[in-house]
mmCIF file of N, CA and C in Angstrom:
data_model
loop_
_atom_site.group_PDB
_atom_site.id
_atom_site.type_symbol
_atom_site.label_atom_id
_atom_site.label_comp_id
_atom_site.label_asym_id
_atom_site.label_seq_id
_atom_site.Cartn_x
_atom_site.Cartn_y
_atom_site.Cartn_z
ATOM 1 N N MET A 62 -9.641 -25.984 33.387
ATOM 2 C CA MET A 62 -9.472 -24.970 34.405
ATOM 3 C C MET A 62 -8.609 -25.544 35.527
ATOM 4 N N ASN A 63 -7.630 -24.805 35.962
ATOM 5 C CA ASN A 63 -6.759 -25.241 37.055
ATOM 6 C C ASN A 63 -7.486 -25.136 38.388
ATOM 7 N N GLU A 64 -7.265 -26.148 39.229
ATOM 8 C CA GLU A 64 -7.780 -26.081 40.597
ATOM 9 C C GLU A 64 -6.603 -25.820 41.505
ATOM 10 N N PHE A 65 -6.790 -24.947 42.492
ATOM 11 C CA PHE A 65 -5.718 -24.544 43.383
ATOM 12 C C PHE A 65 -6.019 -25.023 44.793
ATOM 13 N N ALA A 66 -4.977 -25.518 45.441
ATOM 14 C CA ALA A 66 -5.103 -25.878 46.851
ATOM 15 C C ALA A 66 -5.154 -24.593 47.661
ATOM 16 N N ILE A 67 -5.720 -24.674 48.865
ATOM 17 C CA ILE A 67 -5.846 -23.485 49.710
ATOM 18 C C ILE A 67 -4.494 -22.835 49.979
ATOM 19 N N ASN A 68 -3.436 -23.656 50.129
ATOM 20 C CA ASN A 68 -2.093 -23.099 50.353
ATOM 21 C C ASN A 68 -1.617 -22.276 49.159
ATOM 22 N N ASP A 69 -1.945 -22.737 47.962
ATOM 23 C CA ASP A 69 -1.574 -21.989 46.756
ATOM 24 C C ASP A 69 -2.298 -20.645 46.708
ATOM 25 N N VAL A 70 -3.578 -20.663 47.054
ATOM 26 C CA VAL A 70 -4.367 -19.431 47.044
ATOM 27 C C VAL A 70 -3.831 -18.447 48.083
ATOM 28 N N VAL A 71 -3.477 -18.949 49.265
ATOM 29 C CA VAL A 71 -2.936 -18.091 50.322
ATOM 30 C C VAL A 71 -1.623 -17.460 49.860
ATOM 31 N N GLN A 72 -0.761 -18.243 49.232
ATOM 32 C CA GLN A 72 0.512 -17.702 48.730
ATOM 33 C C GLN A 72 0.273 -16.637 47.654
ATOM 34 N N ILE A 73 -0.682 -16.891 46.784
ATOM 35 C CA ILE A 73 -0.998 -15.918 45.735
ATOM 36 C C ILE A 73 -1.470 -14.608 46.364
ATOM 37 N N LEU A 74 -2.338 -14.693 47.344
ATOM 38 C CA LEU A 74 -2.851 -13.490 48.003
ATOM 39 C C LEU A 74 -1.742 -12.753 48.759
ATOM 40 N N GLN A 75 -0.835 -13.493 49.377
ATOM 41 C CA GLN A 75 0.281 -12.852 50.085
ATOM 42 C C GLN A 75 1.162 -12.068 49.114
ATOM 43 N N VAL A 76 1.398 -12.621 47.963
ATOM 44 C CA VAL A 76 2.228 -11.951 46.966
ATOM 45 C C VAL A 76 1.547 -10.670 46.484
ATOM 46 N N ALA A 77 0.221 -10.688 46.378
ATOM 47 C CA ALA A 77 -0.508 -9.548 45.838
ATOM 48 C C ALA A 77 -0.763 -8.450 46.878
ATOM 49 N N ILE A 78 -0.500 -8.700 48.166
ATOM 50 C CA ILE A 78 -0.810 -7.720 49.214
ATOM 51 C C ILE A 78 0.150 -6.529 49.209
ATOM 52 N N ALA A 79 1.423 -6.723 48.966
ATOM 53 C CA ALA A 79 2.410 -5.628 49.034
ATOM 54 C C ALA A 79 2.031 -4.449 48.129
ATOM 55 N N PRO A 80 1.638 -4.673 46.884
ATOM 56 C CA PRO A 80 1.239 -3.523 46.064
ATOM 57 C C PRO A 80 -0.007 -2.808 46.601
ATOM 58 N N VAL A 81 -0.869 -3.521 47.306
ATOM 59 C CA VAL A 81 -2.060 -2.895 47.882
ATOM 60 C C VAL A 81 -1.648 -1.856 48.928
ATOM 61 N N VAL A 82 -0.648 -2.177 49.743
ATOM 62 C CA VAL A 82 -0.141 -1.240 50.740
ATOM 63 C C VAL A 82 0.453 -0.027 50.037
ATOM 64 N N TRP A 83 1.177 -0.249 48.971
ATOM 65 C CA TRP A 83 1.773 0.827 48.177
ATOM 66 C C TRP A 83 0.674 1.744 47.632
ATOM 67 N N ILE A 84 -0.401 1.138 47.109
ATOM 68 C CA ILE A 84 -1.521 1.912 46.568
ATOM 69 C C ILE A 84 -2.172 2.743 47.676
ATOM 70 N N SER A 85 -2.286 2.200 48.877
ATOM 71 C CA SER A 85 -2.887 2.946 49.992
ATOM 72 C C SER A 85 -2.066 4.190 50.324
ATOM 73 N N GLY A 86 -0.746 4.053 50.337
ATOM 74 C CA GLY A 86 0.111 5.204 50.606
ATOM 75 C C GLY A 86 -0.014 6.267 49.538
ATOM 76 N N ILE A 87 -0.027 5.854 48.291
ATOM 77 C CA ILE A 87 -0.176 6.810 47.196
ATOM 78 C C ILE A 87 -1.570 7.433 47.241
ATOM 79 N N GLY A 88 -2.546 6.654 47.664
ATOM 80 C CA GLY A 88 -3.909 7.162 47.782
ATOM 81 C C GLY A 88 -4.002 8.344 48.735
ATOM 82 N N ILE A 89 -3.233 8.314 49.804
ATOM 83 C CA ILE A 89 -3.213 9.441 50.743
ATOM 84 C C ILE A 89 -2.637 10.684 50.062
ATOM 85 N N LEU A 90 -1.592 10.498 49.263
ATOM 86 C CA LEU A 90 -1.038 11.632 48.507
ATOM 87 C C LEU A 90 -2.064 12.177 47.502
ATOM 88 N N ILE A 91 -2.789 11.284 46.848
ATOM 89 C CA ILE A 91 -3.813 11.699 45.888
ATOM 90 C C ILE A 91 -4.907 12.497 46.601
ATOM 91 N N LEU A 92 -5.312 12.032 47.769
ATOM 92 C CA LEU A 92 -6.318 12.748 48.559
ATOM 93 C C LEU A 92 -5.832 14.151 48.910
ATOM 94 N N SER A 93 -4.581 14.248 49.318
ATOM 95 C CA SER A 93 -4.003 15.541 49.660
ATOM 96 C C SER A 93 -3.998 16.473 48.455
ATOM 97 N N GLN A 94 -3.567 15.978 47.319
ATOM 98 C CA GLN A 94 -3.513 16.800 46.114
ATOM 99 C C GLN A 94 -4.919 17.186 45.633
ATOM 100 N N THR A 95 -5.873 16.278 45.769
ATOM 101 C CA THR A 95 -7.248 16.582 45.391
ATOM 102 C C THR A 95 -7.792 17.720 46.257
ATOM 103 N N ASN A 96 -7.482 17.678 47.549
ATOM 104 C CA ASN A 96 -7.914 18.758 48.446
ATOM 105 C C ASN A 96 -7.249 20.080 48.073
ATOM 106 N N ARG A 97 -5.974 20.027 47.721
ATOM 107 C CA ARG A 97 -5.272 21.245 47.299
ATOM 108 C C ARG A 97 -5.919 21.806 46.028
ATOM 109 N N MET A 98 -6.243 20.935 45.093
ATOM 110 C CA MET A 98 -6.880 21.369 43.848
ATOM 111 C C MET A 98 -8.232 22.020 44.146
ATOM 112 N N ALA A 99 -9.018 21.420 45.017
ATOM 113 C CA ALA A 99 -10.327 21.979 45.363
ATOM 114 C C ALA A 99 -10.174 23.362 45.998
ATOM 115 N N HIS A 100 -9.193 23.515 46.870
ATOM 116 C CA HIS A 100 -8.965 24.801 47.517
ATOM 117 C C HIS A 100 -8.554 25.862 46.483
ATOM 118 N N ILE A 101 -7.682 25.493 45.580
ATOM 119 C CA ILE A 101 -7.248 26.428 44.537
ATOM 120 C C ILE A 101 -8.432 26.858 43.674
ATOM 121 N N MET A 102 -9.261 25.906 43.262
ATOM 122 C CA MET A 102 -10.416 26.225 42.426
ATOM 123 C C MET A 102 -11.396 27.131 43.171
ATOM 124 N N ASP A 103 -11.646 26.858 44.440
ATOM 125 C CA ASP A 103 -12.534 27.708 45.231
ATOM 126 C C ASP A 103 -11.993 29.128 45.336
ATOM 127 N N ARG A 104 -10.690 29.243 45.541
ATOM 128 C CA ARG A 104 -10.074 30.566 45.668
ATOM 129 C C ARG A 104 -10.167 31.337 44.340
ATOM 130 N N ILE A 105 -9.948 30.643 43.223
ATOM 131 C CA ILE A 105 -10.073 31.296 41.914
ATOM 132 C C ILE A 105 -11.509 31.787 41.710
ATOM 133 N N ARG A 106 -12.478 30.955 42.042
ATOM 134 C CA ARG A 106 -13.884 31.358 41.884
ATOM 135 C C ARG A 106 -14.204 32.566 42.762
ATOM 136 N N HIS A 107 -13.679 32.568 43.977
ATOM 137 C CA HIS A 107 -13.889 33.695 44.888
ATOM 138 C C HIS A 107 -13.297 34.981 44.304
ATOM 139 N N LEU A 108 -12.079 34.896 43.799
ATOM 140 C CA LEU A 108 -11.437 36.073 43.213
ATOM 141 C C LEU A 108 -12.171 36.543 41.955
ATOM 142 N N GLN A 109 -12.649 35.592 41.156
ATOM 143 C CA GLN A 109 -13.398 35.952 39.954
ATOM 144 C C GLN A 109 -14.672 36.716 40.330
ATOM 145 N N ALA A 110 -15.326 36.297 41.397
ATOM 146 C CA ALA A 110 -16.528 36.992 41.858
ATOM 147 C C ALA A 110 -16.183 38.402 42.330
ATOM 148 N N GLU A 111 -15.008 38.562 42.933
ATOM 149 C CA GLU A 111 -14.576 39.889 43.385
ATOM 150 C C GLU A 111 -14.301 40.827 42.211
ATOM 151 N N PHE A 112 -13.949 40.279 41.056
ATOM 152 C CA PHE A 112 -13.670 41.118 39.884
ATOM 153 C C PHE A 112 -14.883 41.959 39.487
ATOM 154 N N GLU A 113 -16.084 41.469 39.809
ATOM 155 C CA GLU A 113 -17.285 42.213 39.447
ATOM 156 C C GLU A 113 -17.376 43.534 40.206
ATOM 157 N N THR A 114 -16.854 43.552 41.451
ATOM 158 C CA THR A 114 -16.913 44.769 42.254
ATOM 159 C C THR A 114 -15.642 45.601 42.127
ATOM 160 N N LYS A 115 -14.515 44.940 42.062
ATOM 161 C CA LYS A 115 -13.253 45.658 41.896
ATOM 162 C C LYS A 115 -12.331 44.836 41.003
ATOM 163 N N ASP A 116 -11.660 45.519 40.153
ATOM 164 C CA ASP A 116 -10.761 44.845 39.215
ATOM 165 C C ASP A 116 -9.373 45.469 39.392
ATOM 166 N N ASP A 117 -8.536 44.776 40.182
ATOM 167 C CA ASP A 117 -7.203 45.334 40.425
ATOM 168 C C ASP A 117 -6.124 44.350 39.976
ATOM 169 N N GLU A 118 -4.955 44.891 39.794
ATOM 170 C CA GLU A 118 -3.813 44.105 39.316
ATOM 171 C C GLU A 118 -3.437 43.004 40.305
ATOM 172 N N GLN A 119 -3.566 43.310 41.596
ATOM 173 C CA GLN A 119 -3.222 42.336 42.663
ATOM 174 C C GLN A 119 -4.035 41.052 42.509
ATOM 175 N N SER A 120 -5.344 41.201 42.338
ATOM 176 C CA SER A 120 -6.216 40.033 42.206
ATOM 177 C C SER A 120 -5.920 39.273 40.926
ATOM 178 N N ARG A 121 -5.620 39.984 39.867
ATOM 179 C CA ARG A 121 -5.277 39.311 38.606
ATOM 180 C C ARG A 121 -4.004 38.484 38.747
ATOM 181 N N LYS A 122 -3.015 39.012 39.464
ATOM 182 C CA LYS A 122 -1.780 38.251 39.709
ATOM 183 C C LYS A 122 -2.073 36.985 40.497
ATOM 184 N N GLN A 123 -2.941 37.121 41.499
ATOM 185 C CA GLN A 123 -3.294 35.958 42.310
ATOM 186 C C GLN A 123 -3.980 34.884 41.475
ATOM 187 N N VAL A 124 -4.923 35.295 40.648
ATOM 188 C CA VAL A 124 -5.632 34.325 39.801
ATOM 189 C C VAL A 124 -4.652 33.640 38.853
ATOM 190 N N HIS A 125 -3.757 34.417 38.254
ATOM 191 C CA HIS A 125 -2.768 33.841 37.338
ATOM 192 C C HIS A 125 -1.886 32.817 38.066
ATOM 193 N N LEU A 126 -1.432 33.179 39.263
ATOM 194 C CA LEU A 126 -0.585 32.270 40.046
ATOM 195 C C LEU A 126 -1.365 31.038 40.496
ATOM 196 N N LEU A 127 -2.607 31.244 40.911
ATOM 197 C CA LEU A 127 -3.444 30.112 41.324
ATOM 198 C C LEU A 127 -3.695 29.164 40.154
ATOM 199 N N PHE A 128 -3.923 29.726 38.975
ATOM 200 C CA PHE A 128 -4.156 28.881 37.804
ATOM 201 C C PHE A 128 -2.911 28.069 37.453
ATOM 202 N N SER A 129 -1.737 28.692 37.555
ATOM 203 C CA SER A 129 -0.502 27.937 37.286
ATOM 204 C C SER A 129 -0.295 26.855 38.350
ATOM 205 N N ARG A 130 -0.665 27.150 39.594
ATOM 206 C CA ARG A 130 -0.591 26.122 40.644
ATOM 207 C C ARG A 130 -1.537 24.959 40.337
ATOM 208 N N ALA A 131 -2.734 25.276 39.859
ATOM 209 C CA ALA A 131 -3.704 24.234 39.530
ATOM 210 C C ALA A 131 -3.167 23.301 38.451
ATOM 211 N N LYS A 132 -2.477 23.866 37.470
ATOM 212 C CA LYS A 132 -1.890 23.030 36.408
ATOM 213 C C LYS A 132 -0.816 22.097 36.966
ATOM 214 N N ILE A 133 -0.040 22.603 37.930
ATOM 215 C CA ILE A 133 1.002 21.768 38.540
ATOM 216 C C ILE A 133 0.368 20.661 39.382
ATOM 217 N N VAL A 134 -0.684 20.996 40.118
ATOM 218 C CA VAL A 134 -1.387 19.972 40.908
ATOM 219 C C VAL A 134 -1.967 18.912 39.976
ATOM 220 N N ARG A 135 -2.471 19.336 38.815
ATOM 221 C CA ARG A 135 -3.003 18.377 37.839
ATOM 222 C C ARG A 135 -1.916 17.402 37.388
ATOM 223 N N VAL A 136 -0.719 17.917 37.112
ATOM 224 C CA VAL A 136 0.400 17.050 36.722
ATOM 225 C C VAL A 136 0.703 16.052 37.848
ATOM 226 N N SER A 137 0.728 16.547 39.076
ATOM 227 C CA SER A 137 1.002 15.684 40.214
ATOM 228 C C SER A 137 -0.054 14.585 40.336
ATOM 229 N N LEU A 138 -1.331 14.976 40.235
ATOM 230 C CA LEU A 138 -2.406 13.990 40.337
ATOM 231 C C LEU A 138 -2.326 12.937 39.233
ATOM 232 N N ILE A 139 -2.073 13.374 38.026
ATOM 233 C CA ILE A 139 -1.981 12.427 36.907
ATOM 234 C C ILE A 139 -0.825 11.462 37.128
ATOM 235 N N ALA A 140 0.333 11.971 37.536
ATOM 236 C CA ALA A 140 1.492 11.102 37.772
ATOM 237 C C ALA A 140 1.205 10.106 38.892
ATOM 238 N N LEU A 141 0.567 10.565 39.971
ATOM 239 C CA LEU A 141 0.251 9.660 41.082
ATOM 240 C C LEU A 141 -0.761 8.603 40.656
ATOM 241 N N LEU A 142 -1.744 8.999 39.863
ATOM 242 C CA LEU A 142 -2.730 8.028 39.383
ATOM 243 C C LEU A 142 -2.096 7.014 38.429
ATOM 244 N N ILE A 143 -1.174 7.462 37.608
ATOM 245 C CA ILE A 143 -0.460 6.526 36.732
ATOM 246 C C ILE A 143 0.347 5.533 37.570
ATOM 247 N N SER A 144 0.933 6.009 38.654
ATOM 248 C CA SER A 144 1.667 5.116 39.552
ATOM 249 C C SER A 144 0.739 4.035 40.113
ATOM 250 N N VAL A 145 -0.479 4.416 40.474
ATOM 251 C CA VAL A 145 -1.455 3.439 40.979
ATOM 252 C C VAL A 145 -1.824 2.437 39.888
ATOM 253 N N ILE A 146 -1.961 2.908 38.665
ATOM 254 C CA ILE A 146 -2.269 1.992 37.558
ATOM 255 C C ILE A 146 -1.151 0.964 37.393
ATOM 256 N N PHE A 147 0.095 1.416 37.446
ATOM 257 C CA PHE A 147 1.215 0.476 37.349
ATOM 258 C C PHE A 147 1.176 -0.533 38.504
ATOM 259 N N ASP A 148 0.824 -0.073 39.690
ATOM 260 C CA ASP A 148 0.744 -0.986 40.831
ATOM 261 C C ASP A 148 -0.366 -2.014 40.649
ATOM 262 N N ALA A 149 -1.485 -1.588 40.084
ATOM 263 C CA ALA A 149 -2.561 -2.532 39.803
ATOM 264 C C ALA A 149 -2.108 -3.568 38.770
ATOM 265 N N LEU A 150 -1.357 -3.117 37.779
ATOM 266 C CA LEU A 150 -0.814 -4.049 36.786
ATOM 267 C C LEU A 150 0.176 -5.020 37.429
ATOM 268 N N ILE A 151 0.931 -4.535 38.409
ATOM 269 C CA ILE A 151 1.845 -5.419 39.146
ATOM 270 C C ILE A 151 1.050 -6.511 39.849
ATOM 271 N N MET A 152 -0.042 -6.128 40.509
ATOM 272 C CA MET A 152 -0.851 -7.125 41.222
ATOM 273 C C MET A 152 -1.404 -8.172 40.272
ATOM 274 N N ILE A 153 -1.911 -7.731 39.136
ATOM 275 C CA ILE A 153 -2.434 -8.684 38.145
ATOM 276 C C ILE A 153 -1.316 -9.600 37.669
ATOM 277 N N ASN A 154 -0.170 -8.996 37.365
ATOM 278 C CA ASN A 154 0.983 -9.752 36.896
ATOM 279 C C ASN A 154 1.413 -10.807 37.929
ATOM 280 N N LEU A 155 1.563 -10.366 39.176
ATOM 281 C CA LEU A 155 1.982 -11.300 40.233
ATOM 282 C C LEU A 155 0.971 -12.425 40.413
ATOM 283 N N PHE A 156 -0.288 -12.066 40.399
ATOM 284 C CA PHE A 156 -1.338 -13.053 40.585
ATOM 285 C C PHE A 156 -1.335 -14.093 39.469
ATOM 286 N N VAL A 157 -1.286 -13.617 38.242
ATOM 287 C CA VAL A 157 -1.315 -14.532 37.089
ATOM 288 C C VAL A 157 -0.048 -15.389 37.056
ATOM 289 N N PHE A 158 1.108 -14.773 37.276
ATOM 290 C CA PHE A 158 2.366 -15.531 37.240
ATOM 291 C C PHE A 158 2.405 -16.589 38.325
ATOM 292 N N LYS A 159 1.956 -16.238 39.517
ATOM 293 C CA LYS A 159 1.970 -17.203 40.628
ATOM 294 C C LYS A 159 0.956 -18.318 40.365
ATOM 295 N N ALA A 160 -0.204 -17.932 39.856
ATOM 296 C CA ALA A 160 -1.254 -18.925 39.613
ATOM 297 C C ALA A 160 -0.859 -19.940 38.549
ATOM 298 N N TYR A 161 -0.101 -19.504 37.554
ATOM 299 C CA TYR A 161 0.245 -20.403 36.447
ATOM 300 C C TYR A 161 1.702 -20.845 36.461
ATOM 301 N N GLY A 162 2.386 -20.580 37.574
ATOM 302 C CA GLY A 162 3.748 -21.073 37.749
ATOM 303 C C GLY A 162 4.774 -20.426 36.842
ATOM 304 N N ILE A 163 4.519 -19.242 36.399
ATOM 305 C CA ILE A 163 5.471 -18.524 35.547
ATOM 306 C C ILE A 163 6.505 -17.879 36.461
ATOM 307 N N ASP A 164 7.759 -18.130 36.182
ATOM 308 C CA ASP A 164 8.822 -17.634 37.064
ATOM 309 C C ASP A 164 9.694 -16.617 36.320
ATOM 310 N N ASP A 165 9.076 -15.487 35.998
ATOM 311 C CA ASP A 165 9.811 -14.425 35.313
ATOM 312 C C ASP A 165 9.417 -13.095 35.939
ATOM 313 N N GLY A 166 10.347 -12.477 36.622
ATOM 314 C CA GLY A 166 10.062 -11.234 37.326
ATOM 315 C C GLY A 166 10.391 -9.981 36.539
ATOM 316 N N THR A 167 10.796 -10.122 35.294
ATOM 317 C CA THR A 167 11.208 -8.966 34.505
ATOM 318 C C THR A 167 10.091 -7.945 34.368
ATOM 319 N N SER A 168 8.902 -8.416 34.040
ATOM 320 C CA SER A 168 7.796 -7.474 33.846
ATOM 321 C C SER A 168 7.427 -6.783 35.155
ATOM 322 N N VAL A 169 7.545 -7.481 36.272
ATOM 323 C CA VAL A 169 7.253 -6.879 37.578
ATOM 324 C C VAL A 169 8.278 -5.785 37.886
ATOM 325 N N ILE A 170 9.532 -6.043 37.581
ATOM 326 C CA ILE A 170 10.580 -5.043 37.807
ATOM 327 C C ILE A 170 10.331 -3.807 36.945
ATOM 328 N N VAL A 171 9.974 -4.013 35.689
ATOM 329 C CA VAL A 171 9.709 -2.886 34.784
ATOM 330 C C VAL A 171 8.498 -2.088 35.279
ATOM 331 N N LEU A 172 7.417 -2.788 35.641
ATOM 332 C CA LEU A 172 6.216 -2.096 36.125
ATOM 333 C C LEU A 172 6.489 -1.336 37.419
ATOM 334 N N PHE A 173 7.241 -1.950 38.329
ATOM 335 C CA PHE A 173 7.556 -1.291 39.591
ATOM 336 C C PHE A 173 8.440 -0.062 39.362
ATOM 337 N N SER A 174 9.389 -0.185 38.443
ATOM 338 C CA SER A 174 10.234 0.964 38.108
ATOM 339 C C SER A 174 9.400 2.099 37.531
ATOM 340 N N CYS A 175 8.466 1.776 36.664
ATOM 341 C CA CYS A 175 7.576 2.794 36.102
ATOM 342 C C CYS A 175 6.711 3.424 37.186
ATOM 343 N N SER A 176 6.253 2.611 38.122
ATOM 344 C CA SER A 176 5.463 3.125 39.239
ATOM 345 C C SER A 176 6.277 4.096 40.082
ATOM 346 N N LEU A 177 7.526 3.736 40.363
ATOM 347 C CA LEU A 177 8.394 4.616 41.142
ATOM 348 C C LEU A 177 8.678 5.919 40.407
ATOM 349 N N LEU A 178 8.939 5.828 39.115
ATOM 350 C CA LEU A 178 9.187 7.046 38.330
ATOM 351 C C LEU A 178 7.964 7.966 38.328
ATOM 352 N N SER A 179 6.794 7.388 38.183
ATOM 353 C CA SER A 179 5.568 8.188 38.223
ATOM 354 C C SER A 179 5.381 8.823 39.595
ATOM 355 N N LEU A 180 5.687 8.067 40.643
ATOM 356 C CA LEU A 180 5.595 8.607 41.995
ATOM 357 C C LEU A 180 6.557 9.779 42.175
ATOM 358 N N ILE A 181 7.772 9.625 41.672
ATOM 359 C CA ILE A 181 8.771 10.701 41.776
ATOM 360 C C ILE A 181 8.292 11.948 41.039
ATOM 361 N N VAL A 182 7.746 11.779 39.847
ATOM 362 C CA VAL A 182 7.224 12.926 39.097
ATOM 363 C C VAL A 182 6.110 13.611 39.888
ATOM 364 N N GLY A 183 5.216 12.814 40.455
ATOM 365 C CA GLY A 183 4.128 13.369 41.247
ATOM 366 C C GLY A 183 4.620 14.132 42.463
ATOM 367 N N LEU A 184 5.632 13.592 43.134
ATOM 368 C CA LEU A 184 6.183 14.267 44.308
ATOM 369 C C LEU A 184 6.951 15.520 43.936
ATOM 370 N N MET A 185 7.661 15.489 42.816
ATOM 371 C CA MET A 185 8.383 16.682 42.362
ATOM 372 C C MET A 185 7.387 17.803 42.037
ATOM 373 N N ALA A 186 6.302 17.454 41.377
ATOM 374 C CA ALA A 186 5.271 18.456 41.078
ATOM 375 C C ALA A 186 4.667 18.992 42.375
ATOM 376 N N TYR A 187 4.510 18.130 43.352
ATOM 377 C CA TYR A 187 3.991 18.532 44.663
ATOM 378 C C TYR A 187 4.915 19.567 45.304
ATOM 379 N N ILE A 188 6.210 19.328 45.248
ATOM 380 C CA ILE A 188 7.193 20.262 45.810
ATOM 381 C C ILE A 188 7.136 21.602 45.067
ATOM 382 N N ILE A 189 7.055 21.554 43.749
ATOM 383 C CA ILE A 189 6.975 22.781 42.953
ATOM 384 C C ILE A 189 5.720 23.567 43.325
ATOM 385 N N GLU A 190 4.609 22.861 43.495
ATOM 386 C CA GLU A 190 3.351 23.536 43.828
ATOM 387 C C GLU A 190 3.418 24.177 45.207
ATOM 388 N N VAL A 191 4.058 23.532 46.157
ATOM 389 C CA VAL A 191 4.209 24.113 47.493
ATOM 390 C C VAL A 191 5.011 25.418 47.400
ATOM 391 N N ASN A 192 6.047 25.432 46.590
ATOM 392 C CA ASN A 192 6.823 26.663 46.396
ATOM 393 C C ASN A 192 5.969 27.755 45.748
ATOM 394 N N LYS A 193 5.158 27.382 44.764
ATOM 395 C CA LYS A 193 4.257 28.359 44.146
ATOM 396 C C LYS A 193 3.259 28.895 45.176
ATOM 397 N N ASN A 194 2.843 28.028 46.082
ATOM 398 C CA ASN A 194 1.923 28.434 47.144
ATOM 399 C C ASN A 194 2.549 29.536 47.993
ATOM 400 N N LEU A 195 3.816 29.398 48.286
ATOM 401 C CA LEU A 195 4.512 30.434 49.050
ATOM 402 C C LEU A 195 4.595 31.736 48.258
ATOM 403 N N ASN A 196 4.777 31.644 46.959
ATOM 404 C CA ASN A 196 4.775 32.852 46.125
ATOM 405 C C ASN A 196 3.422 33.556 46.185
ATOM 406 N N ALA A 197 2.342 32.772 46.127
ATOM 407 C CA ALA A 197 1.000 33.357 46.214
ATOM 408 C C ALA A 197 0.791 34.029 47.559
ATOM 409 N N LEU A 198 1.296 33.396 48.590
ATOM 410 C CA LEU A 198 1.178 33.985 49.933
ATOM 411 C C LEU A 198 1.957 35.293 50.040
ATOM 412 N N SER A 199 3.102 35.345 49.405
ATOM 413 C CA SER A 199 3.898 36.582 49.454
ATOM 414 C C SER A 199 3.174 37.738 48.759
ATOM 415 N N ILE A 200 2.401 37.443 47.723
ATOM 416 C CA ILE A 200 1.618 38.482 47.049
ATOM 417 C C ILE A 200 0.575 39.037 48.017
ATOM 418 N N GLU A 201 -0.092 38.136 48.755
ATOM 419 C CA GLU A 201 -1.104 38.575 49.706
ATOM 420 C C GLU A 201 -0.486 39.360 50.862
ATOM 421 N N VAL A 202 0.650 38.907 51.372
ATOM 422 C CA VAL A 202 1.283 39.551 52.504
ATOM 423 C C VAL A 202 1.810 40.935 52.116
ATOM 424 N N ASN A 203 2.355 41.065 50.929
ATOM 425 C CA ASN A 203 2.911 42.340 50.483
ATOM 426 C C ASN A 203 1.881 43.315 49.959
ATOM 427 N N ALA A 204 0.617 42.892 49.936
ATOM 428 C CA ALA A 204 -0.438 43.768 49.412
ATOM 429 C C ALA A 204 -0.689 44.962 50.321
#
C-alpha cells in the first residue's frame, strides 16, 4: 500500500475540488428542473380532477401540452444527471491518476467533453420546455 505525504494528499484534494464546484452548479439546475416537474405533475393532477365535473377541449389541450412538457423536463433532468455522473468519474480519475503518478489527461478530457455535451443537451431541453410553457400560458390566456 502506498503511503502519501500530507503535501501529496493536499495536492490530490485540490485537483479533485474543481469538479465538485461544477457538480454544485449543475445541482442547482437539477433542483430547478425537479421543481418544474413537480409543478407540471400537480397541474396535470388538478386538471384530471376537474375532468370529473367538466370535460372540455380546453382542459384536454392543457393536459396534453403539460404532459409533453413533462417529457421534455425528464430529458433535461436525465442529461443533467448524466453530466454529474461524468463529473464524478472525472474526480475519481483525477484522484487515482494523481495518487499513482499517472500523467495522462486523455480520459479526463473525454469525460469532461461528455459532461459538457450532457449539460448542453440538458440546457437545450430546458429552453424548449420554457417555450412550451409559454404555449400553455397562451392557451389559458386565450380561453
